[in-house]
Amino acid sequence: QLQLVESGGGLVQPGGSLRLSCAASGFTLDYYVIAWFRQAPGKEREGVSCISNRDGITNYKDSVKGRFTISRDNAKNTVYLQMNSLKPEDTAVYYCNVRHRLVASVAYWGRGTQVTVSS
């Protein structure tokens, strides 16, 4: 059974922190590029961050640079998104996405986890 499950979302005050996790089962993440997306109600889904499957090279959306950190642990088949200095505009459902490094059509989505930043 293939499964990709996000966790760690919740309600936090502006300036606070959350750590999201994405756990994979039924397959290994060794051959996949991993990304975090988010979607607010009524808005299109947007990319937040991604990390390579080889050297751990990372990229971030400009608005989260210096605040968010993506990492992966292939031995644990898990990806993380550490979010610091959270802002109200970060409020969204966050999704984990994995895509094969050579076959782009082989990709999976998680079910999402809600992040709400409010005072």
PDB file of C-alpha atoms in Angstrom:
ATOM      1  CA  GLN A   1       0.000   0.000   0.000  1.00  0.00           C
ATOM      2  CA  LEU A   2       1.375   3.412  -1.007  1.00  0.00           C
ATOM      3  CA  GLN A   3       0.847   6.203   1.495  1.00  0.00           C
ATOM      4  CA  LEU A   4       2.120   9.738   2.082  1.00  0.00           C
ATOM      5  CA  VAL A   5       0.846  11.373   5.275  1.00  0.00           C
ATOM      6  CA  GLU A   6       1.487  14.893   6.611  1.00  0.00           C
ATOM      7  CA  SER A   7       1.267  15.816  10.282  1.00  0.00           C
ATOM      8  CA  GLY A   8       2.257  18.585  12.690  1.00  0.00           C
ATOM      9  CA  GLY A   9      -0.153  21.322  11.671  1.00  0.00           C
ATOM     10  CA  GLY A  10      -2.191  23.358  14.119  1.00  0.00           C
ATOM     11  CA  LEU A  11      -2.975  26.811  15.488  1.00  0.00           C
ATOM     12  CA  VAL A  12      -0.079  29.120  16.347  1.00  0.00           C
ATOM     13  CA  GLN A  13       0.325  32.834  17.116  1.00  0.00           C
ATOM     14  CA  PRO A  14       2.232  35.149  14.752  1.00  0.00           C
ATOM     15  CA  GLY A  15       5.950  34.738  15.347  1.00  0.00           C
ATOM     16  CA  GLY A  16       5.518  31.167  16.535  1.00  0.00           C
ATOM     17  CA  SER A  17       6.861  27.923  15.081  1.00  0.00           C
ATOM     18  CA  LEU A  18       5.585  24.596  13.774  1.00  0.00           C
ATOM     19  CA  ARG A  19       7.319  21.486  12.459  1.00  0.00           C
ATOM     20  CA  LEU A  20       5.551  19.544   9.723  1.00  0.00           C
ATOM     21  CA  SER A  21       6.349  15.919   8.910  1.00  0.00           C
ATOM     22  CA  CYS A  22       5.677  13.859   5.783  1.00  0.00           C
ATOM     23  CA  ALA A  23       5.986  10.110   6.270  1.00  0.00           C
ATOM     24  CA  ALA A  24       6.070   7.724   3.298  1.00  0.00           C
ATOM     25  CA  SER A  25       5.137   4.053   3.317  1.00  0.00           C
ATOM     26  CA  GLY A  26       4.942   1.418   0.589  1.00  0.00           C
ATOM     27  CA  PHE A  27       7.906   2.940  -1.271  1.00  0.00           C
ATOM     28  CA  THR A  28      11.257   4.571  -0.503  1.00  0.00           C
ATOM     29  CA  LEU A  29      12.088   8.252  -0.995  1.00  0.00           C
ATOM     30  CA  ASP A  30      15.639   7.622  -2.239  1.00  0.00           C
ATOM     31  CA  TYR A  31      14.776   8.316  -5.897  1.00  0.00           C
ATOM     32  CA  TYR A  32      12.389  11.226  -5.367  1.00  0.00           C
ATOM     33  CA  VAL A  33      12.531  14.995  -5.286  1.00  0.00           C
ATOM     34  CA  ILE A  34      10.339  16.195  -2.424  1.00  0.00           C
ATOM     35  CA  ALA A  35       8.397  19.444  -2.165  1.00  0.00           C
ATOM     36  CA  TRP A  36       5.972  21.195   0.152  1.00  0.00           C
ATOM     37  CA  PHE A  37       2.965  23.029  -1.286  1.00  0.00           C
ATOM     38  CA  ARG A  38       0.230  25.037   0.386  1.00  0.00           C
ATOM     39  CA  GLN A  39      -3.260  26.174  -0.528  1.00  0.00           C
ATOM     40  CA  ALA A  40      -5.477  28.747   1.158  1.00  0.00           C
ATOM     41  CA  PRO A  41      -9.283  28.675   0.652  1.00  0.00           C
ATOM     42  CA  GLY A  42     -10.255  30.129  -2.723  1.00  0.00           C
ATOM     43  CA  LYS A  43      -6.647  30.351  -3.890  1.00  0.00           C
ATOM     44  CA  GLU A  44      -4.432  28.228  -6.124  1.00  0.00           C
ATOM     45  CA  ARG A  45      -1.965  25.772  -4.673  1.00  0.00           C
ATOM     46  CA  GLU A  46       1.571  27.190  -4.574  1.00  0.00           C
ATOM     47  CA  GLY A  47       5.003  25.706  -4.073  1.00  0.00           C
ATOM     48  CA  VAL A  48       6.755  26.521  -0.798  1.00  0.00           C
ATOM     49  CA  SER A  49       9.994  24.534  -0.767  1.00  0.00           C
ATOM     50  CA  CYS A  50      11.715  21.527  -2.326  1.00  0.00           C
ATOM     51  CA  ILE A  51      14.744  19.335  -1.661  1.00  0.00           C
ATOM     52  CA  SER A  52      16.762  17.095  -3.985  1.00  0.00           C
ATOM     53  CA  ASN A  53      17.186  13.341  -3.567  1.00  0.00           C
ATOM     54  CA  ARG A  54      20.981  13.387  -3.854  1.00  0.00           C
ATOM     55  CA  ASP A  55      22.952  16.190  -2.213  1.00  0.00           C
ATOM     56  CA  GLY A  56      20.120  17.759  -0.249  1.00  0.00           C
ATOM     57  CA  ILE A  57      20.028  20.928  -2.342  1.00  0.00           C
ATOM     58  CA  THR A  58      17.078  23.079  -1.302  1.00  0.00           C
ATOM     59  CA  ASN A  59      14.950  25.858  -2.778  1.00  0.00           C
ATOM     60  CA  TYR A  60      12.403  28.160  -1.166  1.00  0.00           C
ATOM     61  CA  LYS A  61       9.650  30.533  -2.140  1.00  0.00           C
ATOM     62  CA  ASP A  62      10.966  34.071  -1.597  1.00  0.00           C
ATOM     63  CA  SER A  63       8.392  34.898   1.068  1.00  0.00           C
ATOM     64  CA  VAL A  64       9.546  32.034   3.339  1.00  0.00           C
ATOM     65  CA  LYS A  65      13.320  32.299   2.895  1.00  0.00           C
ATOM     66  CA  GLY A  66      15.085  32.615   6.220  1.00  0.00           C
ATOM     67  CA  ARG A  67      11.999  31.388   8.083  1.00  0.00           C
ATOM     68  CA  PHE A  68      11.328  27.863   6.741  1.00  0.00           C
ATOM     69  CA  THR A  69      13.750  24.935   6.518  1.00  0.00           C
ATOM     70  CA  ILE A  70      13.127  21.733   4.548  1.00  0.00           C
ATOM     71  CA  SER A  71      15.020  18.533   5.329  1.00  0.00           C
ATOM     72  CA  ARG A  72      14.824  14.812   4.622  1.00  0.00           C
ATOM     73  CA  ASP A  73      15.832  11.584   6.323  1.00  0.00           C
ATOM     74  CA  ASN A  74      15.876   8.769   3.761  1.00  0.00           C
ATOM     75  CA  ALA A  75      16.614   6.165   6.424  1.00  0.00           C
ATOM     76  CA  LYS A  76      13.336   7.086   8.120  1.00  0.00           C
ATOM     77  CA  ASN A  77      11.491   7.738   4.842  1.00  0.00           C
ATOM     78  CA  THR A  78      10.415  11.102   6.232  1.00  0.00           C
ATOM     79  CA  VAL A  79      10.537  14.755   5.121  1.00  0.00           C
ATOM     80  CA  TYR A  80      10.247  17.766   7.429  1.00  0.00           C
ATOM     81  CA  LEU A  81       9.364  21.439   7.132  1.00  0.00           C
ATOM     82  CA  GLN A  82      10.457  23.568  10.076  1.00  0.00           C
ATOM     83  CA  MET A  83       8.496  26.832  10.059  1.00  0.00           C
ATOM     84  CA  ASN A  84       9.659  29.734  12.226  1.00  0.00           C
ATOM     85  CA  SER A  85       8.514  33.354  12.547  1.00  0.00           C
ATOM     86  CA  LEU A  86       5.121  32.414  11.171  1.00  0.00           C
ATOM     87  CA  LYS A  87       2.867  35.105   9.710  1.00  0.00           C
ATOM     88  CA  PRO A  88      -0.918  35.196   9.187  1.00  0.00           C
ATOM     89  CA  GLU A  89      -0.364  34.912   5.424  1.00  0.00           C
ATOM     90  CA  ASP A  90       1.219  31.492   6.017  1.00  0.00           C
ATOM     91  CA  THR A  91      -2.224  30.149   6.935  1.00  0.00           C
ATOM     92  CA  ALA A  92      -3.104  27.310   4.532  1.00  0.00           C
ATOM     93  CA  VAL A  93      -3.365  23.571   4.106  1.00  0.00           C
ATOM     94  CA  TYR A  94       0.150  22.238   3.567  1.00  0.00           C
ATOM     95  CA  TYR A  95       0.743  19.263   1.255  1.00  0.00           C
ATOM     96  CA  CYS A  96       3.733  17.001   0.728  1.00  0.00           C
ATOM     97  CA  ASN A  97       4.598  16.096  -2.878  1.00  0.00           C
ATOM     98  CA  VAL A  98       7.150  13.540  -4.080  1.00  0.00           C
ATOM     99  CA  ARG A  99       8.262  13.176  -7.706  1.00  0.00           C
ATOM    100  CA  HIS A 100      10.623  10.626  -9.249  1.00  0.00           C
ATOM    101  CA  ARG A 101      13.893  12.276 -10.249  1.00  0.00           C
ATOM    102  CA  LEU A 102      13.896  10.621 -13.710  1.00  0.00           C
ATOM    103  CA  VAL A 103      10.211   9.916 -14.399  1.00  0.00           C
ATOM    104  CA  ALA A 104       8.260  13.088 -13.702  1.00  0.00           C
ATOM    105  CA  SER A 105       4.883  11.396 -14.194  1.00  0.00           C
ATOM    106  CA  VAL A 106       5.547   9.191 -11.157  1.00  0.00           C
ATOM    107  CA  ALA A 107       4.427  11.444  -8.332  1.00  0.00           C
ATOM    108  CA  TYR A 108       2.382  11.287  -5.131  1.00  0.00           C
ATOM    109  CA  TRP A 109       0.489  13.740  -2.939  1.00  0.00           C
ATOM    110  CA  GLY A 110      -0.279  13.621   0.744  1.00  0.00           C
ATOM    111  CA  ARG A 111      -3.706  14.443   2.189  1.00  0.00           C
ATOM    112  CA  GLY A 112      -2.597  17.732   3.768  1.00  0.00           C
ATOM    113  CA  THR A 113      -2.340  19.284   7.225  1.00  0.00           C
ATOM    114  CA  GLN A 114      -3.924  22.584   8.318  1.00  0.00           C
ATOM    115  CA  VAL A 115      -1.716  25.443   9.528  1.00  0.00           C
ATOM    116  CA  THR A 116      -3.447  28.470  11.054  1.00  0.00           C
ATOM    117  CA  VAL A 117      -1.504  31.554  12.183  1.00  0.00           C
ATOM    118  CA  SER A 118      -3.646  33.940  14.215  1.00  0.00           C
ATOM    119  CA  SER A 119      -3.514  36.043  17.375  1.00  0.00           C
TER     120      SER A 119
END
